[in-house]
GROMACS .gro file of C-alpha atoms in nm:
model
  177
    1UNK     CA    1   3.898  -2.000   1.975
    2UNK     CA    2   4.155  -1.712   2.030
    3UNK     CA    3   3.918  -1.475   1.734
    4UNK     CA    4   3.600  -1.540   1.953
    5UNK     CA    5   3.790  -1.454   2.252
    6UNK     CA    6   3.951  -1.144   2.080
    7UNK     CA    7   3.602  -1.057   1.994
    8UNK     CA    8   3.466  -1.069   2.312
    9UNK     CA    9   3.719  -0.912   2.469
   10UNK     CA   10   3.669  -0.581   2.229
   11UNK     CA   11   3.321  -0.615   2.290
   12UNK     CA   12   3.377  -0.591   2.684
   13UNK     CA   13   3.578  -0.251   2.595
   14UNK     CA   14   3.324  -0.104   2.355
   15UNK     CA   15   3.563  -0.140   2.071
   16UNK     CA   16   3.373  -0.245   1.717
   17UNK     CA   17   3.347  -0.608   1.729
   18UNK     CA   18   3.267  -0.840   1.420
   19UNK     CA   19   2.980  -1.040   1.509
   20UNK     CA   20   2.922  -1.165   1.178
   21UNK     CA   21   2.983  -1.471   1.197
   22UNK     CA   22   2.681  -1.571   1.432
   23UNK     CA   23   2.432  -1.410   1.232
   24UNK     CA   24   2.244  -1.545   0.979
   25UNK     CA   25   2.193  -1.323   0.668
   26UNK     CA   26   1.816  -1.246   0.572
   27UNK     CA   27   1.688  -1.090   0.263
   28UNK     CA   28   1.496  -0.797   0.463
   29UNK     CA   29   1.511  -0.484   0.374
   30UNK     CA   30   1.478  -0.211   0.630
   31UNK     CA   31   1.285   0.086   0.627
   32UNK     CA   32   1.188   0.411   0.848
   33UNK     CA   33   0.909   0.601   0.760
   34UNK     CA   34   0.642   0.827   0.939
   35UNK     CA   35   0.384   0.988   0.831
   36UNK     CA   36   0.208   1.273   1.043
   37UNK     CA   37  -0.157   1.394   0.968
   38UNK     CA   38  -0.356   1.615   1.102
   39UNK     CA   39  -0.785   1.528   1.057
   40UNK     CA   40  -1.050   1.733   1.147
   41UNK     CA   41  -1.396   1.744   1.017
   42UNK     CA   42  -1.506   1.891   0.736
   43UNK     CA   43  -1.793   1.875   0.459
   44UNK     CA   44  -1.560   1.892   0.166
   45UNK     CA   45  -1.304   1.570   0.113
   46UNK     CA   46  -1.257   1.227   0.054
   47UNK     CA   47  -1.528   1.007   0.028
   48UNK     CA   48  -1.501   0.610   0.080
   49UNK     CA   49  -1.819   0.410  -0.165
   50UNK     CA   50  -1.579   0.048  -0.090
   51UNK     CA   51  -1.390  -0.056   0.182
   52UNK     CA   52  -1.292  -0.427   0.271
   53UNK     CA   53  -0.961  -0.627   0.400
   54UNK     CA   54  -0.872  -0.976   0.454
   55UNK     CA   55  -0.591  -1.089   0.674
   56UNK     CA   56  -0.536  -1.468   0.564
   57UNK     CA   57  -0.186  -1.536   0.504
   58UNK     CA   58  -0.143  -1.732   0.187
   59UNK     CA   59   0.236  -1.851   0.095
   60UNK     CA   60   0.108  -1.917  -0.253
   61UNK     CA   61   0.131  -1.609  -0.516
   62UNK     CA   62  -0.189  -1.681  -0.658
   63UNK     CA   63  -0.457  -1.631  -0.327
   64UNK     CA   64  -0.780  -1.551  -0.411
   65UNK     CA   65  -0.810  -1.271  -0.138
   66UNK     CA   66  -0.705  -0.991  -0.376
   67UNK     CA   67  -0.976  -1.184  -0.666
   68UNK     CA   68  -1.197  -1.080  -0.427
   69UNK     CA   69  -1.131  -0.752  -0.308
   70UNK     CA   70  -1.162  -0.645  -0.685
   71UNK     CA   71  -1.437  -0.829  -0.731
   72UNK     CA   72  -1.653  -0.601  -0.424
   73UNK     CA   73  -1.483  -0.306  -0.567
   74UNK     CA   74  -1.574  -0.338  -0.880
   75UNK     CA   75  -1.971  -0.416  -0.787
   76UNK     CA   76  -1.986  -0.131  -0.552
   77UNK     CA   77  -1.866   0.115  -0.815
   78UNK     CA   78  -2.072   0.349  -0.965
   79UNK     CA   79  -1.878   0.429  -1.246
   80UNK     CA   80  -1.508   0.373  -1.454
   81UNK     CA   81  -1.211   0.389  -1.200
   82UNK     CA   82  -1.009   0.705  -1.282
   83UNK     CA   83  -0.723   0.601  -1.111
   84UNK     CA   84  -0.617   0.268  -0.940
   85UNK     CA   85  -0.324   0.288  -0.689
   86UNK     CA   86  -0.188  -0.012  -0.726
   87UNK     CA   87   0.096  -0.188  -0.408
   88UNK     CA   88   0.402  -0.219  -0.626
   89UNK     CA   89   0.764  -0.149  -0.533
   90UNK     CA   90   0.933  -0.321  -0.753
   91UNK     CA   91   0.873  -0.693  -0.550
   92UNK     CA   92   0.775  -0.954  -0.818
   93UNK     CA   93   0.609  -1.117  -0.488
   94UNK     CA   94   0.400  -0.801  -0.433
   95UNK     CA   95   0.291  -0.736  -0.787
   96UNK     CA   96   0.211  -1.141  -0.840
   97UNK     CA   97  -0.060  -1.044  -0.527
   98UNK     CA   98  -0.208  -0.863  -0.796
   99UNK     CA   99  -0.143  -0.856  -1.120
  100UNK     CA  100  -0.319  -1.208  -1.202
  101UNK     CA  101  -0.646  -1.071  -1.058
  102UNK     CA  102  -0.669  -0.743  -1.262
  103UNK     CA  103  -0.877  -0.853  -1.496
  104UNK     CA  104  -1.126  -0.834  -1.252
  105UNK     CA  105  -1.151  -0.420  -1.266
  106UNK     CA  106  -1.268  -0.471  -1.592
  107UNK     CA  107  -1.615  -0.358  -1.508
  108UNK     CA  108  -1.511  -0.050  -1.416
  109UNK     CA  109  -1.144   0.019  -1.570
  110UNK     CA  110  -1.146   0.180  -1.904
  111UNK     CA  111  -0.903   0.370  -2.143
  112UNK     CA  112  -0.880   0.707  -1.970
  113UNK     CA  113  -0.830   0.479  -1.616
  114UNK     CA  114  -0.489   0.566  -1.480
  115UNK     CA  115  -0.185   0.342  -1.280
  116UNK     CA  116   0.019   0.512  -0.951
  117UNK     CA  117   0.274   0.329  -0.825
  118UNK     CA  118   0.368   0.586  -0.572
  119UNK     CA  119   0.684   0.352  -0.447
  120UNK     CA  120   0.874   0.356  -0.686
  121UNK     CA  121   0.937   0.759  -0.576
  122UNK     CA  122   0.903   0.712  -0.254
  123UNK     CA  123   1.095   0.369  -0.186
  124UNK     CA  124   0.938   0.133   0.048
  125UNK     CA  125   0.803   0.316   0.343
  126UNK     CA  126   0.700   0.002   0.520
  127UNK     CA  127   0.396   0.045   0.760
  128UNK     CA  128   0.335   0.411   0.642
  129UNK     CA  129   0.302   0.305   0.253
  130UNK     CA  130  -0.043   0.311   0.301
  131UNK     CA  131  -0.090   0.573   0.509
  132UNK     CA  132   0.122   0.788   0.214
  133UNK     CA  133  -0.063   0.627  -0.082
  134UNK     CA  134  -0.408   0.740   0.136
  135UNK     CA  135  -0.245   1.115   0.146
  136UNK     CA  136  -0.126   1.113  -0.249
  137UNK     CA  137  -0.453   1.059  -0.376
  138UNK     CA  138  -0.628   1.324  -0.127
  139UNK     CA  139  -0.394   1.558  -0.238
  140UNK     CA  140  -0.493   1.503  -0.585
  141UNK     CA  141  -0.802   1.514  -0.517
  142UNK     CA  142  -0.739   1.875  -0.330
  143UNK     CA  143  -0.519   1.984  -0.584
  144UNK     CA  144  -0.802   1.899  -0.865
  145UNK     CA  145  -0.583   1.653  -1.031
  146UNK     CA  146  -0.778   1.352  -0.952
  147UNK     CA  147  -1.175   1.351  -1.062
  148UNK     CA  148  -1.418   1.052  -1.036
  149UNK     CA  149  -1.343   0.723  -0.824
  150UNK     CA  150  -0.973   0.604  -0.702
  151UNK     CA  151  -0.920   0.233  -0.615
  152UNK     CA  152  -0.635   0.202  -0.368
  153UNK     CA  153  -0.460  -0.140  -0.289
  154UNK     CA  154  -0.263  -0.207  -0.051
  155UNK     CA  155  -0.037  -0.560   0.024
  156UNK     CA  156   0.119  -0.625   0.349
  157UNK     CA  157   0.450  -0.885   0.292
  158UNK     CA  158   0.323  -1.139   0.575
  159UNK     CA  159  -0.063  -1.086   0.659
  160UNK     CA  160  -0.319  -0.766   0.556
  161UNK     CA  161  -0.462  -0.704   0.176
  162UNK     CA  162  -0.749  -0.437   0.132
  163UNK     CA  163  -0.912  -0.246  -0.129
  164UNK     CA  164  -1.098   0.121  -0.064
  165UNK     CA  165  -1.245   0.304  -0.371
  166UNK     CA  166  -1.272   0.665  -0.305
  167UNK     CA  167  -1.403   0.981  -0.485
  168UNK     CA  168  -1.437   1.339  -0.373
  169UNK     CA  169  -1.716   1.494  -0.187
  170UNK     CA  170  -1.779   1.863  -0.217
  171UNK     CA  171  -1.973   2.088   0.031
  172UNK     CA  172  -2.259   2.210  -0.180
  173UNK     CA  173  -2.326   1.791  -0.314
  174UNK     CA  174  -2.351   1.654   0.092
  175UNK     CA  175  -2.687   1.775   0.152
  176UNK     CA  176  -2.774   1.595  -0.194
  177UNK     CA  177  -2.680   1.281  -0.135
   0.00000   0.00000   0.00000
């Protein structure tokens, strides 16, 4: 009684107080991140051939949502995958979203086909992982490191999975497609 009055006593003159003892302790990890972007229109850049998302929460590791999103990737690809950015930090719970459903690339993986697992540079960005995964592989793209199609992944903790393949559109191919 006399430590919970000492403690709210020190909170009452903005001293440091130790509060610890009423919280419960969580295994969160917190992270800040922004990412700012400028888009404008152009006839040169990214181009999206897949794009799909489910938001059912599953608590089991092994949901088919993922199963599935490869599955429409890999039938609306019209050719191997050069790269595949997969969600990975470093979360057994994250990669187990995954990992069991890779097989299904298969159509369209092949020996030159290439992993990025951007967060395990970067450290969990949170919300903007995505967002920063989306910019990597334009800038590779930009930069001529990246050629053909690029499957990004991306794995919320509590609700959002969705798979985009992407390749890069240049000016003078527009007008044939």
């Amino acid at each position: 009684m006399e430590q919970a009055a000492m403690t709210r006593a020190a909170a009452k003159v903005g001293q440091d107080a130790d509060y610890s003892e009423n919280l419960e302790t969580e295994q969160i990890v917190w992270s800040e991140a922004a990412v700012a972007m400028a888009l404008t229109q152009s006839d040169t850049g990214l181009r999206c051939h897949y794009l799909a998302s489910d938001a059912t929460v599953s608590t089991e590791t092994d949901e088919l949502a993922i199963g599935n999103l490869f599955d429409g990737a890999s039938a609306n690809t019209d050719g191997p995958l050069s790269w595949l950015y997969l969600a990975d930090n470093g979360s057994s719970a994250t990669t187990a979203c995954w990992q069991p459903h890779y097989p299904r690339l298969a159509p369209v993986i092949d020996a030159a086909t290439q992993l990025s697992f951007p967060a395990y540079f970067t450290g969990e960005l949170g919300a903007a992982g995505g967002v920063y995964r989306l910019l990597h592989l334009y800038l590779g793209y930009l930069n001529a490191g990246h050629r053909g199609f690029t499957l990004q992944c991306e794995i919320s903790q509590r609700l959002y999975r969705a798979v985009a393949v992407f390749s890069w559109q240049q000016a003078s191919n527009i007008s044939d497609s």
